Amino acid sequence: MITQHNILVVDDEQVICDLVREMLESCGNYSVVAETDPARALAMLETTGFDLVLTDLIMGDYTGMQVIEAALDRNPDTIVVLMTGYPTIETAINALKYGAYDYVTKPFKLEVLKMIIERGLRKQQLARENMQLKDQLALFKLAEAMGTTINLNSALNQVLKLGLREFSADAASILFYDNNGSGKLILQAIQSVNGDDINTPFLEGETEHSHLAIRTKIVEIENVVTSSGAGSGVPRKTTSYLSCPLLARNRVIGLLNIERRNFHREFSSGELQCLKIIATKAAYAISNSRLYDDLEKAYLSTLLALANAVEARDQYTSGHTVRVTYLAELIATELGWDGDRLFSLTMGCSLHDIGKIGVPDSILNKPGKLTDHERQVMERHTELGARIIEGIPFLQPCIDYITSHHEQWDGSGYPKGLKGEEIPIEGRLLSVADTFDAIVTDRPYRRGKSVEQAVQELVDFSGRQFDPFIVQVFIEALEKNRDKINTIYNLPTDESAYANQPSTQVASQPTARQAEAKAGLA
């Protein structure tokens, strides 16, 4: 692939501009902008990068030194050649000090100028590729770190961030490819620099670029050149669309699509080499994340099956876990929890009684009062539940729900007898939801009570068994969701007595730690 270079010629003599432009354009691989007004040329250099700038030394009130500074300030690797009709040693030294690559003396032979330009551009290309090769070690280390992540969203966002940065791109996306027959491309992540100024169909895999990359298993590139007419004063720009297949064991698992708009050149060989590194690590990271997600799902399925098995042993607790989880989510939402914390709450509530799998049926389903020994066996279910999940890293946030939902505010609970805010907020929250459900539903030894009675019992034991602040928040949540609660517990739609429960019966102003809890910080 022949690289076309953007060149700016600045000279206040129209004849020189026309002569140089005609000579360079005849070579076929140069896009030339010629400018006789140095002020306009300086303004152009503020917004546009050129591979090479050819400038006169003296141009009225302007000098070539100003052009050199502007060009190098925009792109430090720009090759600048100075043209002068006043050749002196001092002029040559000053030009080199300012950063010029070389200079030619007027009148000059076109062949000599052409040779200087070609030599300068070769030097520039080698320098750029050498810099890219030096950067590849750092890039490889970064990509290695990216490849070790097990969080899929994190991995995808790191890939896109790398792509935008390394290729000076405007937008990038990752799509997953369904190898199981449908052949669909599913958009997984997208990032852009300029907001809505992107080619959405391309980034969403709806153009031929993506399908061709999948079929060929090689990078597909389309370069759309915005070409200016001779002497238009508008430099040549290229918009590139690149689709790179992500391969795992020679199977396409996805695509990395990159859009670079109005750039001064096409993708270089060094950039494509970087792309191979990123694509390889991206495929590795995605495969790792998918395996981890599958492992998570397998763990959860097994543990939830165990939790459901506990409920299946007792018809009276059927649906208890689902109801308690819903009630706990109402409290957490009122506290402002979201994201990972809310997910951990859902898992913790779903698994909070998993330790009862080790409690004998004779104790678990006993209709009467438990003996001291039987109560001790029952109370061990919190610690047994923690041991069941202790070797599963992603379930560690569930432990406080499992171990502390029977702790009591006054320190009389189990298993550790924690008191007040020594009890993790997860346990304090779940304790309220768990107890409410136990009061309202039928049990072997009694009929369920009304919502009004359950709320009154929570209020009565607030400050002894329950965190007063959490009780208050729970009542507020009940008031906002009364219709849903009535449906869940099969109550009359006019059941709303608890809505009239005075909040002043529950607690005074929350402590600083409780205020943090409501902000989702505890």
Short mmCIF file of C-alpha atoms in Angstrom, two decimals:
data_model
loop_
_atom_site.label_atom_id
_atom_site.label_comp_id
_atom_site.label_asym_id
_atom_site.label_seq_id
_atom_site.Cartn_x
_atom_site.Cartn_y
_atom_site.Cartn_z
CA MET A 1 0.00 0.00 0.00
CA ILE A 2 1.47 3.36 -1.09
CA THR A 3 1.25 6.03 1.59
CA GLN A 4 0.20 9.45 0.38
CA HIS A 5 1.86 12.32 2.23
CA ASN A 6 0.34 15.72 2.98
CA ILE A 7 2.65 18.61 2.09
CA LEU A 8 2.26 22.35 2.67
CA VAL A 9 4.19 24.82 0.50
CA VAL A 10 4.45 28.41 1.84
CA ASP A 11 5.98 31.09 -0.39
CA ASP A 12 4.80 34.59 -1.24
CA GLU A 13 5.82 34.03 -4.86
CA GLN A 14 3.02 32.37 -6.81
CA VAL A 15 5.47 31.04 -9.40
CA ILE A 16 7.41 29.09 -6.75
CA CYS A 17 4.20 27.65 -5.27
CA ASP A 18 2.90 26.53 -8.66
CA LEU A 19 6.25 25.07 -9.70
CA VAL A 20 6.77 23.04 -6.53
CA ARG A 21 3.17 21.83 -6.41
CA GLU A 22 3.24 20.69 -10.03
CA MET A 23 6.50 18.83 -9.49
CA LEU A 24 5.33 17.04 -6.34
CA GLU A 25 1.86 16.15 -7.60
CA SER A 26 3.41 14.59 -10.69
CA CYS A 27 5.03 12.03 -8.38
CA GLY A 28 1.59 10.64 -7.61
CA ASN A 29 1.94 10.03 -3.85
CA TYR A 30 1.85 13.61 -2.57
CA SER A 31 -1.18 15.70 -1.65
CA VAL A 32 0.01 19.32 -1.89
CA VAL A 33 -1.48 22.52 -0.50
CA ALA A 34 0.25 25.71 -1.68
CA GLU A 35 -0.24 29.02 0.13
CA THR A 36 1.13 32.46 -0.85
CA ASP A 37 -0.26 34.18 2.26
CA PRO A 38 1.90 33.26 5.30
CA ALA A 39 -0.80 34.43 7.74
CA ARG A 40 -3.28 31.96 6.26
CA ALA A 41 -0.61 29.26 6.31
CA LEU A 42 0.04 29.85 10.02
CA ALA A 43 -3.70 29.69 10.75
CA MET A 44 -3.91 26.42 8.81
CA LEU A 45 -1.04 24.93 10.82
CA GLU A 46 -2.93 25.57 14.06
CA THR A 47 -5.63 23.06 13.10
CA THR A 48 -4.05 20.74 10.54
CA GLY A 49 -1.07 18.43 10.68
CA PHE A 50 1.22 17.97 7.66
CA ASP A 51 3.88 15.37 7.02
CA LEU A 52 6.17 17.95 5.42
CA VAL A 53 6.25 21.76 5.21
CA LEU A 54 8.29 23.61 2.60
CA THR A 55 8.62 27.32 3.46
CA ASP A 56 10.36 30.43 2.21
CA LEU A 57 12.56 32.35 4.65
CA ILE A 58 11.50 35.95 4.02
CA MET A 59 7.82 36.74 3.27
CA GLY A 60 7.08 40.40 3.99
CA ASP A 61 6.32 40.77 7.70
CA TYR A 62 6.62 37.01 8.24
CA THR A 63 9.58 34.67 8.33
CA GLY A 64 10.08 30.99 7.70
CA MET A 65 11.12 30.61 11.34
CA GLN A 66 7.54 31.37 12.38
CA VAL A 67 6.28 28.69 10.01
CA ILE A 68 8.81 26.19 11.40
CA GLU A 69 7.67 26.87 14.97
CA ALA A 70 3.97 26.58 14.09
CA ALA A 71 4.46 23.34 12.17
CA LEU A 72 6.51 21.66 14.88
CA ASP A 73 4.20 22.88 17.61
CA ARG A 74 1.30 21.11 15.84
CA ASN A 75 3.25 17.92 15.03
CA PRO A 76 6.77 17.56 16.46
CA ASP A 77 7.74 14.96 13.83
CA THR A 78 6.86 17.22 10.86
CA ILE A 79 9.67 17.52 8.33
CA VAL A 80 10.34 21.20 7.56
CA VAL A 81 12.53 22.32 4.66
CA LEU A 82 13.53 25.98 4.39
CA MET A 83 13.87 27.75 1.03
CA THR A 84 16.00 30.89 0.92
CA GLY A 85 17.57 33.24 -1.58
CA TYR A 86 19.97 34.52 1.10
CA PRO A 87 22.21 31.57 1.91
CA THR A 88 24.57 32.15 4.82
CA ILE A 89 26.07 29.94 7.50
CA GLU A 90 24.10 31.89 10.10
CA THR A 91 20.84 31.26 8.23
CA ALA A 92 21.52 27.52 8.07
CA ILE A 93 22.41 27.33 11.78
CA ASN A 94 19.31 29.28 12.81
CA ALA A 95 17.05 27.08 10.67
CA LEU A 96 18.47 23.93 12.23
CA LYS A 97 18.15 25.43 15.72
CA TYR A 98 14.48 26.12 15.09
CA GLY A 99 14.02 22.49 14.08
CA ALA A 100 14.24 22.54 10.28
CA TYR A 101 15.29 19.27 8.67
CA ASP A 102 17.22 20.89 5.80
CA TYR A 103 17.29 23.95 3.56
CA VAL A 104 17.70 24.67 -0.16
CA THR A 105 19.03 27.76 -1.87
CA LYS A 106 17.06 29.61 -4.51
CA PRO A 107 17.16 29.10 -7.38
CA PHE A 108 17.16 25.35 -6.82
CA LYS A 109 16.92 22.31 -9.06
CA LEU A 110 13.66 20.45 -8.71
CA GLU A 111 15.49 17.12 -8.63
CA VAL A 112 17.53 18.29 -5.62
CA LEU A 113 14.38 19.44 -3.81
CA LYS A 114 12.65 16.19 -4.62
CA MET A 115 15.58 14.20 -3.23
CA ILE A 116 15.59 16.22 0.03
CA ILE A 117 11.84 15.73 0.44
CA GLU A 118 12.03 11.98 -0.17
CA ARG A 119 14.94 11.60 2.24
CA GLY A 120 13.12 13.61 4.92
CA LEU A 121 9.91 11.59 4.58
CA ARG A 122 11.84 8.31 4.76
CA LYS A 123 13.52 9.51 7.95
CA GLN A 124 10.13 10.52 9.35
CA GLN A 125 8.58 7.13 8.53
CA LEU A 126 11.46 5.25 10.15
CA ALA A 127 11.26 7.47 13.23
CA ARG A 128 7.51 6.93 13.53
CA GLU A 129 7.78 3.16 13.20
CA ASN A 130 10.72 3.06 15.61
CA MET A 131 8.71 5.02 18.16
CA GLN A 132 5.79 2.67 17.71
CA LEU A 133 8.06 -0.35 18.21
CA LYS A 134 9.44 1.19 21.41
CA ASP A 135 5.90 1.82 22.62
CA GLN A 136 4.84 -1.73 21.90
CA LEU A 137 6.59 -3.12 24.98
CA ALA A 138 4.66 -0.74 27.23
CA LEU A 139 1.53 -1.47 25.21
CA PHE A 140 2.11 -5.20 25.54
CA LYS A 141 2.44 -4.89 29.32
CA LEU A 142 -0.78 -2.89 29.46
CA ALA A 143 -2.50 -5.43 27.25
CA GLU A 144 -1.24 -8.22 29.52
CA ALA A 145 -2.88 -6.50 32.49
CA MET A 146 -6.05 -6.13 30.43
CA GLY A 147 -5.94 -9.83 29.59
CA THR A 148 -5.93 -10.85 33.24
CA THR A 149 -9.20 -9.14 34.13
CA ILE A 150 -12.16 -11.37 34.81
CA ASN A 151 -14.82 -8.67 34.60
CA LEU A 152 -16.21 -8.64 31.07
CA ASN A 153 -17.38 -5.02 31.04
CA SER A 154 -14.04 -3.87 32.40
CA ALA A 155 -12.19 -5.86 29.74
CA LEU A 156 -14.29 -4.44 26.90
CA ASN A 157 -13.90 -0.86 28.09
CA GLN A 158 -10.13 -1.26 28.41
CA VAL A 159 -9.94 -2.55 24.84
CA LEU A 160 -11.90 0.41 23.51
CA LYS A 161 -9.89 2.89 25.55
CA LEU A 162 -6.67 1.43 24.13
CA GLY A 163 -8.05 1.54 20.59
CA LEU A 164 -9.10 5.19 20.80
CA ARG A 165 -5.79 6.25 22.29
CA GLU A 166 -3.32 4.25 20.24
CA PHE A 167 -4.91 5.02 16.87
CA SER A 168 -6.08 8.60 17.49
CA ALA A 169 -9.53 7.28 16.65
CA ASP A 170 -12.87 9.04 16.97
CA ALA A 171 -14.96 5.99 17.87
CA ALA A 172 -14.65 2.27 18.51
CA SER A 173 -16.95 -0.62 19.26
CA ILE A 174 -16.83 -4.30 20.17
CA LEU A 175 -19.35 -6.79 18.85
CA PHE A 176 -19.77 -10.46 19.73
CA TYR A 177 -20.31 -12.95 16.95
CA ASP A 178 -22.75 -15.82 17.44
CA ASN A 179 -20.98 -18.96 16.22
CA ASN A 180 -23.96 -21.15 17.04
CA GLY A 181 -25.87 -20.79 13.81
CA SER A 182 -27.56 -17.39 13.82
CA GLY A 183 -24.44 -15.54 12.66
CA LYS A 184 -25.64 -12.40 14.43
CA LEU A 185 -23.41 -9.56 15.54
CA ILE A 186 -24.33 -8.26 19.00
CA LEU A 187 -23.05 -4.86 20.08
CA GLN A 188 -21.39 -5.15 23.49
CA ALA A 189 -19.60 -1.85 24.05
CA ILE A 190 -19.04 1.45 22.26
CA GLN A 191 -16.99 4.56 22.99
CA SER A 192 -16.54 7.80 21.07
CA VAL A 193 -14.61 11.03 21.43
CA ASN A 194 -16.99 13.38 19.66
CA GLY A 195 -20.36 12.19 20.91
CA ASP A 196 -22.87 11.66 18.13
CA ASP A 197 -20.49 12.46 15.26
CA ILE A 198 -19.93 8.79 14.37
CA ASN A 199 -20.91 6.25 11.74
CA THR A 200 -23.44 4.30 13.79
CA PRO A 201 -24.22 1.57 11.20
CA PHE A 202 -20.50 0.78 10.89
CA LEU A 203 -19.94 0.65 14.66
CA GLU A 204 -23.01 -1.55 15.13
CA GLY A 205 -21.74 -4.05 12.54
CA GLU A 206 -24.38 -3.30 9.91
CA THR A 207 -21.97 -2.55 7.05
CA GLU A 208 -20.05 -4.94 4.82
CA HIS A 209 -16.76 -4.22 6.66
CA SER A 210 -17.77 -6.41 9.61
CA HIS A 211 -19.14 -9.32 7.60
CA LEU A 212 -16.08 -9.35 5.33
CA ALA A 213 -13.72 -9.40 8.34
CA ILE A 214 -15.63 -12.38 9.78
CA ARG A 215 -15.48 -14.31 6.52
CA THR A 216 -11.79 -13.62 5.80
CA LYS A 217 -10.55 -13.59 9.43
CA ILE A 218 -8.26 -10.68 8.52
CA VAL A 219 -8.37 -6.94 9.16
CA GLU A 220 -10.54 -5.08 6.68
CA ILE A 221 -9.83 -1.38 6.05
CA GLU A 222 -11.65 1.17 3.94
CA ASN A 223 -10.06 4.59 3.47
CA VAL A 224 -12.35 7.39 2.27
CA VAL A 225 -10.25 10.31 1.02
CA THR A 226 -11.50 13.87 1.09
CA SER A 227 -9.44 15.22 -1.77
CA SER A 228 -9.03 18.92 -2.38
CA GLY A 229 -8.60 20.46 -5.79
CA ALA A 230 -5.25 21.92 -6.72
CA GLY A 231 -4.68 25.22 -4.97
CA SER A 232 -7.87 24.96 -2.91
CA GLY A 233 -6.05 25.59 0.36
CA VAL A 234 -7.76 22.57 1.93
CA PRO A 235 -5.42 19.69 2.89
CA ARG A 236 -6.18 16.11 1.92
CA LYS A 237 -7.82 14.13 4.75
CA THR A 238 -8.67 10.45 5.18
CA THR A 239 -11.51 8.79 7.09
CA SER A 240 -10.69 5.15 7.85
CA TYR A 241 -13.03 2.32 8.80
CA LEU A 242 -11.25 -0.67 10.28
CA SER A 243 -12.82 -4.00 11.24
CA CYS A 244 -10.55 -6.38 13.13
CA PRO A 245 -11.71 -9.93 13.91
CA LEU A 246 -11.09 -11.17 17.45
CA LEU A 247 -9.87 -14.73 17.16
CA ALA A 248 -9.82 -17.42 19.84
CA ARG A 249 -8.40 -20.75 18.64
CA ASN A 250 -8.85 -19.50 15.09
CA ARG A 251 -12.58 -18.92 15.65
CA VAL A 252 -14.07 -15.45 15.30
CA ILE A 253 -15.62 -14.59 18.66
CA GLY A 254 -16.10 -10.91 17.98
CA LEU A 255 -15.03 -7.76 16.16
CA LEU A 256 -13.21 -4.59 17.07
CA ASN A 257 -14.43 -1.76 14.83
CA ILE A 258 -12.50 1.51 14.74
CA GLU A 259 -13.48 4.73 13.01
CA ARG A 260 -10.91 7.51 12.47
CA ARG A 261 -12.32 10.61 10.82
CA ASN A 262 -10.54 13.29 8.78
CA PHE A 263 -7.03 12.18 9.71
CA HIS A 264 -3.97 13.35 7.78
CA ARG A 265 -2.88 9.82 6.83
CA GLU A 266 -4.00 6.20 6.60
CA PHE A 267 -3.22 3.48 9.15
CA SER A 268 0.50 2.71 9.15
CA SER A 269 2.12 -0.72 9.33
CA GLY A 270 3.26 0.06 12.88
CA GLU A 271 -0.29 0.86 13.94
CA LEU A 272 -1.55 -2.37 12.42
CA GLN A 273 1.11 -4.25 14.39
CA CYS A 274 -0.19 -2.62 17.58
CA LEU A 275 -3.69 -3.58 16.55
CA LYS A 276 -2.69 -7.26 16.37
CA ILE A 277 -1.45 -7.11 19.97
CA ILE A 278 -4.61 -5.42 21.20
CA ALA A 279 -6.87 -7.80 19.27
CA THR A 280 -5.06 -10.87 20.59
CA LYS A 281 -5.28 -9.69 24.18
CA ALA A 282 -8.87 -8.58 23.71
CA ALA A 283 -9.88 -12.03 22.48
CA TYR A 284 -8.04 -13.59 25.43
CA ALA A 285 -9.71 -11.23 27.93
CA ILE A 286 -13.15 -11.82 26.47
CA SER A 287 -12.69 -15.60 26.51
CA ASN A 288 -11.49 -15.44 30.11
CA SER A 289 -14.40 -13.28 31.15
CA ARG A 290 -16.91 -15.54 29.45
CA LEU A 291 -15.45 -18.59 31.19
CA TYR A 292 -15.59 -16.77 34.51
CA ASP A 293 -19.19 -15.71 33.90
CA ASP A 294 -20.09 -19.31 33.10
CA LEU A 295 -18.36 -20.44 36.29
CA GLU A 296 -20.26 -17.80 38.30
CA LYS A 297 -23.54 -18.98 36.82
CA ALA A 298 -22.68 -22.60 37.60
CA TYR A 299 -21.84 -21.72 41.22
CA LEU A 300 -24.99 -19.65 41.61
CA SER A 301 -27.19 -22.29 40.03
CA THR A 302 -25.83 -24.92 42.39
CA LEU A 303 -26.12 -22.77 45.49
CA LEU A 304 -29.59 -21.48 44.63
CA ALA A 305 -30.66 -25.06 44.03
CA LEU A 306 -29.42 -25.87 47.54
CA ALA A 307 -31.25 -22.85 48.95
CA ASN A 308 -34.43 -23.91 47.19
CA ALA A 309 -33.95 -27.41 48.54
CA VAL A 310 -34.18 -25.98 52.07
CA GLU A 311 -37.54 -24.39 51.29
CA ALA A 312 -38.75 -27.54 49.56
CA ARG A 313 -38.36 -29.41 52.86
CA ASP A 314 -40.99 -27.19 54.50
CA GLN A 315 -44.23 -26.16 52.80
CA TYR A 316 -44.67 -23.30 55.27
CA THR A 317 -41.51 -21.49 54.11
CA SER A 318 -42.31 -21.80 50.42
CA GLY A 319 -41.47 -18.51 48.69
CA HIS A 320 -39.81 -17.09 51.82
CA THR A 321 -36.48 -16.35 50.13
CA VAL A 322 -38.08 -14.57 47.17
CA ARG A 323 -40.26 -12.42 49.43
CA VAL A 324 -37.44 -11.53 51.81
CA THR A 325 -35.20 -10.60 48.91
CA TYR A 326 -37.88 -8.27 47.55
CA LEU A 327 -38.41 -6.60 50.93
CA ALA A 328 -34.66 -6.18 51.45
CA GLU A 329 -34.35 -4.61 47.98
CA LEU A 330 -37.07 -2.10 48.93
CA ILE A 331 -35.02 -1.04 51.96
CA ALA A 332 -31.76 -0.91 50.00
CA THR A 333 -33.35 1.17 47.26
CA GLU A 334 -34.65 3.58 49.90
CA LEU A 335 -31.07 3.83 51.19
CA GLY A 336 -29.81 4.65 47.71
CA TRP A 337 -27.93 1.42 47.04
CA ASP A 338 -27.38 0.38 43.44
CA GLY A 339 -25.02 -1.48 41.10
CA ASP A 340 -22.75 -4.13 42.59
CA ARG A 341 -24.00 -3.46 46.10
CA LEU A 342 -27.59 -4.19 45.13
CA PHE A 343 -26.47 -7.34 43.28
CA SER A 344 -24.63 -8.54 46.42
CA LEU A 345 -27.78 -7.89 48.46
CA THR A 346 -29.87 -9.99 46.09
CA MET A 347 -27.41 -12.86 46.28
CA GLY A 348 -26.95 -12.53 50.05
CA CYS A 349 -30.70 -12.60 50.69
CA SER A 350 -31.18 -15.52 48.31
CA LEU A 351 -28.55 -17.53 50.18
CA HIS A 352 -29.12 -16.27 53.74
CA ASP A 353 -30.65 -19.57 54.96
CA ILE A 354 -28.51 -21.93 52.89
CA GLY A 355 -26.93 -23.28 56.10
CA LYS A 356 -30.27 -24.86 57.02
CA ILE A 357 -29.44 -27.59 54.52
CA GLY A 358 -27.49 -29.09 57.45
CA VAL A 359 -30.36 -28.85 59.97
CA PRO A 360 -32.30 -32.11 60.45
CA ASP A 361 -35.94 -32.19 59.31
CA SER A 362 -37.02 -33.09 62.83
CA ILE A 363 -35.76 -29.70 64.02
CA LEU A 364 -36.44 -27.64 60.92
CA ASN A 365 -40.10 -28.69 60.72
CA LYS A 366 -40.85 -29.09 64.43
CA PRO A 367 -44.27 -27.50 65.09
CA GLY A 368 -43.62 -26.83 68.76
CA LYS A 369 -41.00 -25.04 70.82
CA LEU A 370 -37.39 -26.16 70.30
CA THR A 371 -35.37 -27.59 73.15
CA ASP A 372 -32.11 -25.89 74.13
CA HIS A 373 -30.12 -28.48 72.19
CA GLU A 374 -32.37 -28.18 69.15
CA ARG A 375 -32.09 -24.39 69.27
CA GLN A 376 -28.29 -24.66 69.35
CA VAL A 377 -28.37 -26.91 66.28
CA MET A 378 -30.66 -24.45 64.48
CA GLU A 379 -28.49 -21.46 65.37
CA ARG A 380 -25.46 -23.10 63.79
CA HIS A 381 -27.04 -22.63 60.32
CA THR A 382 -25.53 -19.12 59.98
CA GLU A 383 -21.96 -20.35 60.42
CA LEU A 384 -22.59 -23.44 58.30
CA GLY A 385 -23.92 -21.22 55.51
CA ALA A 386 -20.77 -19.09 55.62
CA ARG A 387 -18.58 -22.20 55.37
CA ILE A 388 -20.51 -23.39 52.31
CA ILE A 389 -19.59 -20.27 50.30
CA GLU A 390 -16.27 -19.32 51.90
CA GLY A 391 -14.19 -20.71 49.02
CA ILE A 392 -16.06 -18.78 46.31
CA PRO A 393 -14.47 -15.30 45.93
CA PHE A 394 -17.32 -13.52 44.14
CA LEU A 395 -19.78 -14.57 46.88
CA GLN A 396 -17.74 -13.10 49.75
CA PRO A 397 -19.99 -9.98 49.90
CA CYS A 398 -22.84 -12.36 50.83
CA ILE A 399 -21.22 -13.53 54.07
CA ASP A 400 -22.46 -10.65 56.26
CA TYR A 401 -26.03 -11.36 55.18
CA ILE A 402 -25.66 -15.03 56.07
CA THR A 403 -23.83 -14.68 59.39
CA SER A 404 -25.39 -11.58 60.95
CA HIS A 405 -29.11 -11.56 60.12
CA HIS A 406 -29.89 -13.11 63.53
CA GLU A 407 -27.77 -10.64 65.50
CA GLN A 408 -29.85 -8.26 67.62
CA TRP A 409 -29.47 -4.57 68.30
CA ASP A 410 -29.14 -5.08 72.08
CA GLY A 411 -26.46 -7.78 71.70
CA SER A 412 -28.67 -10.77 72.54
CA GLY A 413 -28.56 -12.36 69.09
CA TYR A 414 -26.31 -14.99 67.55
CA PRO A 415 -23.77 -16.24 66.50
CA LYS A 416 -21.42 -13.56 67.93
CA GLY A 417 -23.70 -11.46 70.13
CA LEU A 418 -22.81 -8.28 68.26
CA LYS A 419 -24.45 -5.08 69.50
CA GLY A 420 -25.75 -1.94 67.76
CA GLU A 421 -23.67 -0.76 64.85
CA GLU A 422 -21.15 -3.54 65.46
CA ILE A 423 -23.63 -5.57 63.42
CA PRO A 424 -22.94 -5.16 59.68
CA ILE A 425 -25.64 -3.08 58.03
CA GLU A 426 -26.33 -6.03 55.71
CA GLY A 427 -27.40 -8.11 58.71
CA ARG A 428 -29.44 -5.30 60.27
CA LEU A 429 -31.29 -4.73 57.00
CA LEU A 430 -31.99 -8.41 56.34
CA SER A 431 -33.11 -8.98 59.94
CA VAL A 432 -36.00 -6.53 59.51
CA ALA A 433 -37.12 -7.99 56.17
CA ASP A 434 -36.73 -11.58 57.39
CA THR A 435 -38.71 -10.98 60.57
CA PHE A 436 -41.51 -9.11 58.81
CA ASP A 437 -42.01 -12.02 56.41
CA ALA A 438 -41.95 -14.53 59.27
CA ILE A 439 -44.64 -12.60 61.16
CA VAL A 440 -46.98 -12.10 58.19
CA THR A 441 -46.84 -15.67 56.83
CA ASP A 442 -48.23 -18.87 58.33
CA ARG A 443 -45.84 -21.09 60.25
CA PRO A 444 -46.33 -24.64 61.66
CA TYR A 445 -46.91 -23.30 65.17
CA ARG A 446 -49.15 -20.25 64.39
CA ARG A 447 -51.17 -18.36 61.81
CA GLY A 448 -49.67 -15.34 60.06
CA LYS A 449 -50.49 -11.90 61.41
CA SER A 450 -51.65 -8.79 59.54
CA VAL A 451 -49.26 -6.25 58.08
CA GLU A 452 -50.42 -3.78 60.73
CA GLN A 453 -49.53 -6.23 63.49
CA ALA A 454 -46.18 -7.02 61.90
CA VAL A 455 -45.29 -3.33 61.64
CA GLN A 456 -46.32 -2.77 65.26
CA GLU A 457 -44.10 -5.66 66.36
CA LEU A 458 -41.14 -4.20 64.49
CA VAL A 459 -41.80 -0.87 66.19
CA ASP A 460 -42.16 -2.50 69.62
CA PHE A 461 -38.80 -4.26 69.28
CA SER A 462 -37.04 -1.34 67.62
CA GLY A 463 -33.94 -0.47 69.65
CA ARG A 464 -33.89 -3.95 71.20
CA GLN A 465 -33.95 -6.51 68.41
CA PHE A 466 -33.83 -4.18 65.41
CA ASP A 467 -31.90 -1.12 64.25
CA PRO A 468 -34.41 1.75 64.78
CA PHE A 469 -33.17 3.55 61.68
CA ILE A 470 -33.66 0.51 59.43
CA VAL A 471 -37.15 -0.05 60.85
CA GLN A 472 -38.05 3.54 60.00
CA VAL A 473 -36.71 3.18 56.46
CA PHE A 474 -38.60 -0.10 56.03
CA ILE A 475 -41.91 1.48 57.05
CA GLU A 476 -41.31 4.31 54.56
CA ALA A 477 -40.67 1.71 51.85
CA LEU A 478 -43.86 -0.19 52.79
CA GLU A 479 -45.92 2.97 52.48
CA LYS A 480 -44.57 3.58 48.96
CA ASN A 481 -45.16 -0.02 47.82
CA ARG A 482 -48.39 -1.00 49.64
CA ASP A 483 -50.13 -2.37 46.52
CA LYS A 484 -47.22 -4.66 45.67
CA ILE A 485 -47.00 -5.86 49.29
CA ASN A 486 -50.73 -6.60 49.34
CA THR A 487 -50.37 -8.65 46.16
CA ILE A 488 -47.36 -10.60 47.41
CA TYR A 489 -49.08 -11.54 50.69
CA ASN A 490 -52.54 -11.97 49.13
CA LEU A 491 -54.08 -9.22 51.25
CA PRO A 492 -57.16 -7.06 50.51
CA THR A 493 -56.31 -4.05 48.34
CA ASP A 494 -57.54 -1.69 51.06
CA GLU A 495 -55.04 -3.11 53.58
CA SER A 496 -53.23 0.10 54.47
CA ALA A 497 -53.38 0.45 58.21
CA TYR A 498 -49.60 0.33 58.44
CA ALA A 499 -49.44 3.46 56.30
CA ASN A 500 -50.86 5.39 59.24
CA GLN A 501 -48.20 4.17 61.64
CA PRO A 502 -46.60 7.31 63.15
CA SER A 503 -42.91 7.39 62.30
CA THR A 504 -42.16 9.05 65.64
CA GLN A 505 -42.74 5.71 67.37
CA VAL A 506 -39.70 4.23 65.68
CA ALA A 507 -36.60 6.27 66.15
CA SER A 508 -35.10 9.67 66.69
CA GLN A 509 -32.75 11.31 64.18
CA PRO A 510 -30.32 8.86 62.55
CA THR A 511 -26.74 8.71 63.73
CA ALA A 512 -23.90 9.78 61.43
CA ARG A 513 -23.27 6.15 60.48
CA GLN A 514 -26.97 5.66 59.75
CA ALA A 515 -26.93 8.76 57.56
CA GLU A 516 -24.06 7.18 55.65
CA ALA A 517 -26.12 4.03 55.25
CA LYS A 518 -28.96 6.00 53.72
CA ALA A 519 -26.44 7.52 51.31
CA GLY A 520 -25.29 4.01 50.39
CA LEU A 521 -21.84 4.52 51.95
CA ALA A 522 -21.91 2.26 55.02
#
